């Protein structure tokens, strides 16, 4: 276990090329999103720099950017801490997600074709395998890919842009309930695929609304550390 509490193997490789500060920002954001860095955890610049193999300056710049975006709290005389979201923050974001994704499901059903259904089924199969293997990180990643595919099939660039703005936070909130949602989440995905395949816009909208509402409720009912 690393001194900052990062699991072995959790630290992502910094891909090249690109400005170092941007790559450090992406690496830290990924660690926060996947909860390798837990809400409330103290972020020590020197330790993070050592784990990432960089100097403290790009880490400091990344933490300042993450603070501006609400992922990190900079406290005077104390340092940086991973933001601890309130229940209200989570509720507001997950409610907005429901609105965006319900409309995406409707449009996906309107645009459905054989290739899109096959792609959704393949993603669903991979997600089910992750759940069966108790691979929480894999299940979270596949869940994000499944919903991203629905958004892609919707074919609305503005809707996709808005969804992208909340995608990272949706993953952040979904991670602690992924095991709790488990197989049921993928059963709901299968039902949604059937509605999209049938080009039933009304049912696809309803199912997605119910699906995202289940996740929102699960988040509020999750076991606390």
PDB file of C-alpha atoms in Angstrom:
ATOM      1  CA  UNK A   1       0.000   0.000   0.000  1.00  0.00           C
ATOM      2  CA  UNK A   2       1.422   3.391  -0.908  1.00  0.00           C
ATOM      3  CA  UNK A   3       1.648   6.099   1.719  1.00  0.00           C
ATOM      4  CA  UNK A   4      -1.191   8.067   0.130  1.00  0.00           C
ATOM      5  CA  UNK A   5      -3.425   5.016   0.320  1.00  0.00           C
ATOM      6  CA  UNK A   6      -3.244   4.143  -3.380  1.00  0.00           C
ATOM      7  CA  UNK A   7      -3.624   0.432  -4.153  1.00  0.00           C
ATOM      8  CA  UNK A   8      -0.661  -1.162  -5.896  1.00  0.00           C
ATOM      9  CA  UNK A   9      -1.124  -0.861  -9.652  1.00  0.00           C
ATOM     10  CA  UNK A  10      -3.637   1.984  -9.309  1.00  0.00           C
ATOM     11  CA  UNK A  11      -1.264   4.732 -10.478  1.00  0.00           C
ATOM     12  CA  UNK A  12      -1.818   5.219 -14.215  1.00  0.00           C
ATOM     13  CA  UNK A  13       1.078   5.626 -16.632  1.00  0.00           C
ATOM     14  CA  UNK A  14       1.478   9.165 -17.896  1.00  0.00           C
ATOM     15  CA  UNK A  15       0.952   8.942 -21.633  1.00  0.00           C
ATOM     16  CA  UNK A  16       3.039  11.046 -23.974  1.00  0.00           C
ATOM     17  CA  UNK A  17       2.946  13.454 -25.724  1.00  0.00           C
ATOM     18  CA  UNK A  18       1.036  16.427 -24.313  1.00  0.00           C
ATOM     19  CA  UNK A  19       1.748  19.093 -21.688  1.00  0.00           C
ATOM     20  CA  UNK A  20       2.911  17.441 -18.483  1.00  0.00           C
ATOM     21  CA  UNK A  21       0.453  19.407 -16.340  1.00  0.00           C
ATOM     22  CA  UNK A  22      -2.443  18.092 -18.451  1.00  0.00           C
ATOM     23  CA  UNK A  23      -1.237  14.510 -18.184  1.00  0.00           C
ATOM     24  CA  UNK A  24      -0.825  14.812 -14.418  1.00  0.00           C
ATOM     25  CA  UNK A  25      -4.314  16.338 -14.197  1.00  0.00           C
ATOM     26  CA  UNK A  26      -5.822  13.429 -16.156  1.00  0.00           C
ATOM     27  CA  UNK A  27      -3.967  10.873 -14.026  1.00  0.00           C
ATOM     28  CA  UNK A  28      -5.147  12.421 -10.757  1.00  0.00           C
ATOM     29  CA  UNK A  29      -8.701  12.826 -12.046  1.00  0.00           C
ATOM     30  CA  UNK A  30      -8.777   9.153 -13.013  1.00  0.00           C
ATOM     31  CA  UNK A  31      -7.553   8.164  -9.540  1.00  0.00           C
ATOM     32  CA  UNK A  32     -10.286  10.298  -7.968  1.00  0.00           C
ATOM     33  CA  UNK A  33     -13.001   9.091 -10.338  1.00  0.00           C
ATOM     34  CA  UNK A  34     -12.217   5.430  -9.673  1.00  0.00           C
ATOM     35  CA  UNK A  35     -11.906   6.193  -5.926  1.00  0.00           C
ATOM     36  CA  UNK A  36      -8.351   4.934  -5.738  1.00  0.00           C
ATOM     37  CA  UNK A  37      -8.097   8.327  -4.036  1.00  0.00           C
ATOM     38  CA  UNK A  38     -11.034   8.392  -1.636  1.00  0.00           C
ATOM     39  CA  UNK A  39     -13.271  11.377  -0.828  1.00  0.00           C
ATOM     40  CA  UNK A  40     -11.733  13.263   2.076  1.00  0.00           C
ATOM     41  CA  UNK A  41      -8.252  11.818   1.493  1.00  0.00           C
ATOM     42  CA  UNK A  42      -5.301  14.148   2.052  1.00  0.00           C
ATOM     43  CA  UNK A  43      -3.324  14.749  -1.145  1.00  0.00           C
ATOM     44  CA  UNK A  44       0.373  15.363  -0.460  1.00  0.00           C
ATOM     45  CA  UNK A  45       2.111  16.996  -3.406  1.00  0.00           C
ATOM     46  CA  UNK A  46       5.490  15.357  -2.810  1.00  0.00           C
ATOM     47  CA  UNK A  47       4.003  11.874  -2.492  1.00  0.00           C
ATOM     48  CA  UNK A  48       1.824  12.214  -5.593  1.00  0.00           C
ATOM     49  CA  UNK A  49       4.806  13.577  -7.523  1.00  0.00           C
ATOM     50  CA  UNK A  50       6.845  10.567  -6.473  1.00  0.00           C
ATOM     51  CA  UNK A  51       4.149   8.093  -7.496  1.00  0.00           C
ATOM     52  CA  UNK A  52       3.719   9.758 -10.886  1.00  0.00           C
ATOM     53  CA  UNK A  53       7.440  10.278 -11.469  1.00  0.00           C
ATOM     54  CA  UNK A  54       7.218  14.033 -11.921  1.00  0.00           C
ATOM     55  CA  UNK A  55       8.206  17.191 -10.051  1.00  0.00           C
ATOM     56  CA  UNK A  56       5.860  18.875  -7.598  1.00  0.00           C
ATOM     57  CA  UNK A  57       5.072  21.801  -9.914  1.00  0.00           C
ATOM     58  CA  UNK A  58       2.751  19.978 -12.389  1.00  0.00           C
ATOM     59  CA  UNK A  59       1.098  18.257  -9.427  1.00  0.00           C
ATOM     60  CA  UNK A  60       0.466  21.639  -7.800  1.00  0.00           C
ATOM     61  CA  UNK A  61      -0.963  23.002 -11.051  1.00  0.00           C
ATOM     62  CA  UNK A  62      -3.184  19.936 -11.473  1.00  0.00           C
ATOM     63  CA  UNK A  63      -4.492  20.214  -7.917  1.00  0.00           C
ATOM     64  CA  UNK A  64      -5.348  23.863  -8.469  1.00  0.00           C
ATOM     65  CA  UNK A  65      -7.296  22.963 -11.621  1.00  0.00           C
ATOM     66  CA  UNK A  66      -9.065  20.107  -9.824  1.00  0.00           C
ATOM     67  CA  UNK A  67      -9.961  22.540  -7.054  1.00  0.00           C
ATOM     68  CA  UNK A  68     -11.490  24.936  -9.575  1.00  0.00           C
ATOM     69  CA  UNK A  69     -13.571  22.093 -11.018  1.00  0.00           C
ATOM     70  CA  UNK A  70     -14.764  20.880  -7.626  1.00  0.00           C
ATOM     71  CA  UNK A  71     -12.836  17.600  -7.424  1.00  0.00           C
ATOM     72  CA  UNK A  72     -10.365  18.787  -4.793  1.00  0.00           C
ATOM     73  CA  UNK A  73     -10.675  21.119  -1.800  1.00  0.00           C
ATOM     74  CA  UNK A  74      -7.679  23.354  -1.022  1.00  0.00           C
ATOM     75  CA  UNK A  75      -7.773  24.235   2.678  1.00  0.00           C
ATOM     76  CA  UNK A  76      -5.592  27.048   4.048  1.00  0.00           C
ATOM     77  CA  UNK A  77      -2.722  25.751   6.205  1.00  0.00           C
ATOM     78  CA  UNK A  78      -3.929  22.161   5.694  1.00  0.00           C
ATOM     79  CA  UNK A  79      -3.360  21.330   2.052  1.00  0.00           C
ATOM     80  CA  UNK A  80      -5.372  19.534  -0.613  1.00  0.00           C
ATOM     81  CA  UNK A  81      -8.105  16.964   0.009  1.00  0.00           C
ATOM     82  CA  UNK A  82     -10.323  14.970  -2.318  1.00  0.00           C
ATOM     83  CA  UNK A  83     -13.718  16.635  -2.293  1.00  0.00           C
ATOM     84  CA  UNK A  84     -16.421  14.917  -0.250  1.00  0.00           C
ATOM     85  CA  UNK A  85     -19.674  15.342  -2.188  1.00  0.00           C
ATOM     86  CA  UNK A  86     -22.802  16.124  -0.230  1.00  0.00           C
ATOM     87  CA  UNK A  87     -25.951  14.080  -0.724  1.00  0.00           C
ATOM     88  CA  UNK A  88     -27.541  17.139  -2.333  1.00  0.00           C
ATOM     89  CA  UNK A  89     -24.693  17.487  -4.849  1.00  0.00           C
ATOM     90  CA  UNK A  90     -25.033  13.847  -5.844  1.00  0.00           C
ATOM     91  CA  UNK A  91     -28.797  14.081  -6.060  1.00  0.00           C
ATOM     92  CA  UNK A  92     -28.721  17.129  -8.308  1.00  0.00           C
ATOM     93  CA  UNK A  93     -26.188  15.627 -10.700  1.00  0.00           C
ATOM     94  CA  UNK A  94     -27.875  12.226 -10.904  1.00  0.00           C
ATOM     95  CA  UNK A  95     -31.229  13.934 -11.519  1.00  0.00           C
ATOM     96  CA  UNK A  96     -29.742  15.863 -14.451  1.00  0.00           C
ATOM     97  CA  UNK A  97     -28.229  12.621 -15.709  1.00  0.00           C
ATOM     98  CA  UNK A  98     -31.697  11.057 -15.765  1.00  0.00           C
ATOM     99  CA  UNK A  99     -33.042  13.861 -17.967  1.00  0.00           C
ATOM    100  CA  UNK A 100     -30.144  13.614 -20.438  1.00  0.00           C
ATOM    101  CA  UNK A 101     -30.063   9.836 -20.646  1.00  0.00           C
ATOM    102  CA  UNK A 102     -33.822   9.400 -20.947  1.00  0.00           C
ATOM    103  CA  UNK A 103     -33.817  11.645 -24.008  1.00  0.00           C
ATOM    104  CA  UNK A 104     -30.770   9.810 -25.374  1.00  0.00           C
ATOM    105  CA  UNK A 105     -32.602   6.486 -25.028  1.00  0.00           C
ATOM    106  CA  UNK A 106     -35.597   7.872 -26.919  1.00  0.00           C
ATOM    107  CA  UNK A 107     -33.413   9.081 -29.779  1.00  0.00           C
ATOM    108  CA  UNK A 108     -31.423   5.837 -29.814  1.00  0.00           C
ATOM    109  CA  UNK A 109     -34.675   3.917 -30.267  1.00  0.00           C
ATOM    110  CA  UNK A 110     -35.672   6.246 -33.095  1.00  0.00           C
ATOM    111  CA  UNK A 111     -32.327   5.662 -34.820  1.00  0.00           C
ATOM    112  CA  UNK A 112     -31.969   1.933 -34.080  1.00  0.00           C
ATOM    113  CA  UNK A 113     -30.445  -0.437 -36.612  1.00  0.00           C
ATOM    114  CA  UNK A 114     -28.992  -3.932 -36.522  1.00  0.00           C
ATOM    115  CA  UNK A 115     -25.406  -2.748 -36.063  1.00  0.00           C
ATOM    116  CA  UNK A 116     -26.271  -0.532 -33.098  1.00  0.00           C
ATOM    117  CA  UNK A 117     -28.175  -3.318 -31.368  1.00  0.00           C
ATOM    118  CA  UNK A 118     -25.255  -5.704 -31.886  1.00  0.00           C
ATOM    119  CA  UNK A 119     -22.865  -3.153 -30.364  1.00  0.00           C
ATOM    120  CA  UNK A 120     -25.079  -2.672 -27.305  1.00  0.00           C
ATOM    121  CA  UNK A 121     -25.411  -6.417 -26.809  1.00  0.00           C
ATOM    122  CA  UNK A 122     -21.643  -6.866 -26.973  1.00  0.00           C
ATOM    123  CA  UNK A 123     -21.108  -4.194 -24.316  1.00  0.00           C
ATOM    124  CA  UNK A 124     -23.804  -5.734 -22.156  1.00  0.00           C
ATOM    125  CA  UNK A 125     -22.157  -9.146 -22.408  1.00  0.00           C
ATOM    126  CA  UNK A 126     -18.814  -7.706 -21.281  1.00  0.00           C
ATOM    127  CA  UNK A 127     -20.498  -5.942 -18.377  1.00  0.00           C
ATOM    128  CA  UNK A 128     -22.189  -9.146 -17.287  1.00  0.00           C
ATOM    129  CA  UNK A 129     -18.834 -10.945 -17.366  1.00  0.00           C
ATOM    130  CA  UNK A 130     -17.311  -8.249 -15.157  1.00  0.00           C
ATOM    131  CA  UNK A 131     -20.136  -8.596 -12.621  1.00  0.00           C
ATOM    132  CA  UNK A 132     -19.795 -12.388 -12.616  1.00  0.00           C
ATOM    133  CA  UNK A 133     -16.046 -12.018 -11.939  1.00  0.00           C
ATOM    134  CA  UNK A 134     -16.718  -9.439  -9.178  1.00  0.00           C
ATOM    135  CA  UNK A 135     -14.607  -6.987 -11.186  1.00  0.00           C
ATOM    136  CA  UNK A 136     -16.025  -3.713  -9.881  1.00  0.00           C
ATOM    137  CA  UNK A 137     -13.676  -1.476 -11.877  1.00  0.00           C
ATOM    138  CA  UNK A 138     -14.473  -3.441 -15.028  1.00  0.00           C
ATOM    139  CA  UNK A 139     -18.208  -3.249 -14.386  1.00  0.00           C
ATOM    140  CA  UNK A 140     -18.016   0.515 -13.818  1.00  0.00           C
ATOM    141  CA  UNK A 141     -16.001   0.978 -17.015  1.00  0.00           C
ATOM    142  CA  UNK A 142     -18.398  -1.141 -19.074  1.00  0.00           C
ATOM    143  CA  UNK A 143     -21.402   0.656 -17.586  1.00  0.00           C
ATOM    144  CA  UNK A 144     -19.894   3.962 -18.696  1.00  0.00           C
ATOM    145  CA  UNK A 145     -19.222   2.564 -22.177  1.00  0.00           C
ATOM    146  CA  UNK A 146     -22.765   1.227 -22.475  1.00  0.00           C
ATOM    147  CA  UNK A 147     -24.306   4.584 -21.588  1.00  0.00           C
ATOM    148  CA  UNK A 148     -21.849   6.387 -23.856  1.00  0.00           C
ATOM    149  CA  UNK A 149     -22.950   4.125 -26.712  1.00  0.00           C
ATOM    150  CA  UNK A 150     -26.596   4.983 -26.097  1.00  0.00           C
ATOM    151  CA  UNK A 151     -25.614   8.651 -26.195  1.00  0.00           C
ATOM    152  CA  UNK A 152     -23.688   8.106 -29.440  1.00  0.00           C
ATOM    153  CA  UNK A 153     -26.650   6.337 -31.034  1.00  0.00           C
ATOM    154  CA  UNK A 154     -28.872   9.272 -30.088  1.00  0.00           C
ATOM    155  CA  UNK A 155     -27.022  11.285 -32.724  1.00  0.00           C
ATOM    156  CA  UNK A 156     -27.448  14.636 -30.966  1.00  0.00           C
ATOM    157  CA  UNK A 157     -24.126  16.453 -30.602  1.00  0.00           C
ATOM    158  CA  UNK A 158     -25.392  19.003 -28.085  1.00  0.00           C
ATOM    159  CA  UNK A 159     -26.910  16.300 -25.902  1.00  0.00           C
ATOM    160  CA  UNK A 160     -23.645  14.330 -26.080  1.00  0.00           C
ATOM    161  CA  UNK A 161     -21.631  17.390 -25.078  1.00  0.00           C
ATOM    162  CA  UNK A 162     -23.834  17.996 -22.051  1.00  0.00           C
ATOM    163  CA  UNK A 163     -23.631  14.320 -21.064  1.00  0.00           C
ATOM    164  CA  UNK A 164     -19.829  14.392 -21.348  1.00  0.00           C
ATOM    165  CA  UNK A 165     -19.735  17.198 -18.791  1.00  0.00           C
ATOM    166  CA  UNK A 166     -21.322  14.971 -16.144  1.00  0.00           C
ATOM    167  CA  UNK A 167     -19.875  11.604 -17.226  1.00  0.00           C
ATOM    168  CA  UNK A 168     -16.854  11.638 -14.882  1.00  0.00           C
ATOM    169  CA  UNK A 169     -18.998  12.517 -11.882  1.00  0.00           C
ATOM    170  CA  UNK A 170     -21.546   9.856 -12.776  1.00  0.00           C
ATOM    171  CA  UNK A 171     -18.721   7.293 -12.688  1.00  0.00           C
ATOM    172  CA  UNK A 172     -17.566   8.754  -9.357  1.00  0.00           C
ATOM    173  CA  UNK A 173     -21.008   8.285  -7.831  1.00  0.00           C
ATOM    174  CA  UNK A 174     -21.615   4.914  -9.485  1.00  0.00           C
ATOM    175  CA  UNK A 175     -18.404   3.250  -8.276  1.00  0.00           C
ATOM    176  CA  UNK A 176     -19.469   2.829  -4.613  1.00  0.00           C
ATOM    177  CA  UNK A 177     -22.804   1.259  -5.616  1.00  0.00           C
ATOM    178  CA  UNK A 178     -21.608  -0.858  -8.562  1.00  0.00           C
ATOM    179  CA  UNK A 179     -21.460  -4.050  -6.527  1.00  0.00           C
ATOM    180  CA  UNK A 180     -24.799  -3.243  -4.879  1.00  0.00           C
ATOM    181  CA  UNK A 181     -26.431  -2.726  -8.286  1.00  0.00           C
ATOM    182  CA  UNK A 182     -24.669  -5.824  -9.630  1.00  0.00           C
ATOM    183  CA  UNK A 183     -26.490  -8.053 -12.079  1.00  0.00           C
ATOM    184  CA  UNK A 184     -29.745  -6.132 -11.759  1.00  0.00           C
ATOM    185  CA  UNK A 185     -28.218  -3.165 -13.544  1.00  0.00           C
ATOM    186  CA  UNK A 186     -27.375  -5.349 -16.543  1.00  0.00           C
ATOM    187  CA  UNK A 187     -30.817  -6.939 -16.568  1.00  0.00           C
ATOM    188  CA  UNK A 188     -32.149  -3.400 -16.904  1.00  0.00           C
ATOM    189  CA  UNK A 189     -29.659  -2.784 -19.721  1.00  0.00           C
ATOM    190  CA  UNK A 190     -30.975  -5.878 -21.535  1.00  0.00           C
ATOM    191  CA  UNK A 191     -34.548  -4.614 -21.211  1.00  0.00           C
ATOM    192  CA  UNK A 192     -33.435  -1.268 -22.602  1.00  0.00           C
ATOM    193  CA  UNK A 193     -31.748  -2.933 -25.576  1.00  0.00           C
ATOM    194  CA  UNK A 194     -34.999  -4.768 -26.330  1.00  0.00           C
ATOM    195  CA  UNK A 195     -36.930  -1.495 -26.313  1.00  0.00           C
ATOM    196  CA  UNK A 196     -34.352   0.182 -28.571  1.00  0.00           C
ATOM    197  CA  UNK A 197     -34.400  -2.809 -30.935  1.00  0.00           C
ATOM    198  CA  UNK A 198     -38.193  -2.572 -31.108  1.00  0.00           C
ATOM    199  CA  UNK A 199     -37.829   1.144 -31.875  1.00  0.00           C
ATOM    200  CA  UNK A 200     -40.215   1.787 -28.990  1.00  0.00           C
ATOM    201  CA  UNK A 201     -39.249   5.337 -28.075  1.00  0.00           C
ATOM    202  CA  UNK A 202     -41.715   5.667 -25.208  1.00  0.00           C
ATOM    203  CA  UNK A 203     -40.647   2.443 -23.506  1.00  0.00           C
ATOM    204  CA  UNK A 204     -36.945   3.159 -24.004  1.00  0.00           C
ATOM    205  CA  UNK A 205     -37.435   6.539 -22.345  1.00  0.00           C
ATOM    206  CA  UNK A 206     -39.336   5.017 -19.436  1.00  0.00           C
ATOM    207  CA  UNK A 207     -36.824   2.212 -18.894  1.00  0.00           C
ATOM    208  CA  UNK A 208     -33.844   4.568 -18.927  1.00  0.00           C
ATOM    209  CA  UNK A 209     -35.577   6.904 -16.510  1.00  0.00           C
ATOM    210  CA  UNK A 210     -36.268   4.012 -14.141  1.00  0.00           C
ATOM    211  CA  UNK A 211     -32.753   2.637 -14.585  1.00  0.00           C
ATOM    212  CA  UNK A 212     -31.011   5.888 -13.701  1.00  0.00           C
ATOM    213  CA  UNK A 213     -33.442   6.468 -10.839  1.00  0.00           C
ATOM    214  CA  UNK A 214     -32.452   3.078  -9.392  1.00  0.00           C
ATOM    215  CA  UNK A 215     -28.812   4.181  -9.433  1.00  0.00           C
ATOM    216  CA  UNK A 216     -29.654   7.503  -7.790  1.00  0.00           C
ATOM    217  CA  UNK A 217     -31.616   5.760  -5.049  1.00  0.00           C
ATOM    218  CA  UNK A 218     -28.883   3.154  -4.555  1.00  0.00           C
ATOM    219  CA  UNK A 219     -26.336   5.912  -4.061  1.00  0.00           C
ATOM    220  CA  UNK A 220     -28.363   7.464  -1.266  1.00  0.00           C
ATOM    221  CA  UNK A 221     -28.945   4.053   0.343  1.00  0.00           C
ATOM    222  CA  UNK A 222     -25.317   2.896   0.037  1.00  0.00           C
ATOM    223  CA  UNK A 223     -23.488   1.634   3.148  1.00  0.00           C
ATOM    224  CA  UNK A 224     -21.316   4.377   4.657  1.00  0.00           C
ATOM    225  CA  UNK A 225     -17.666   3.654   5.584  1.00  0.00           C
TER     226      UNK A 225
END
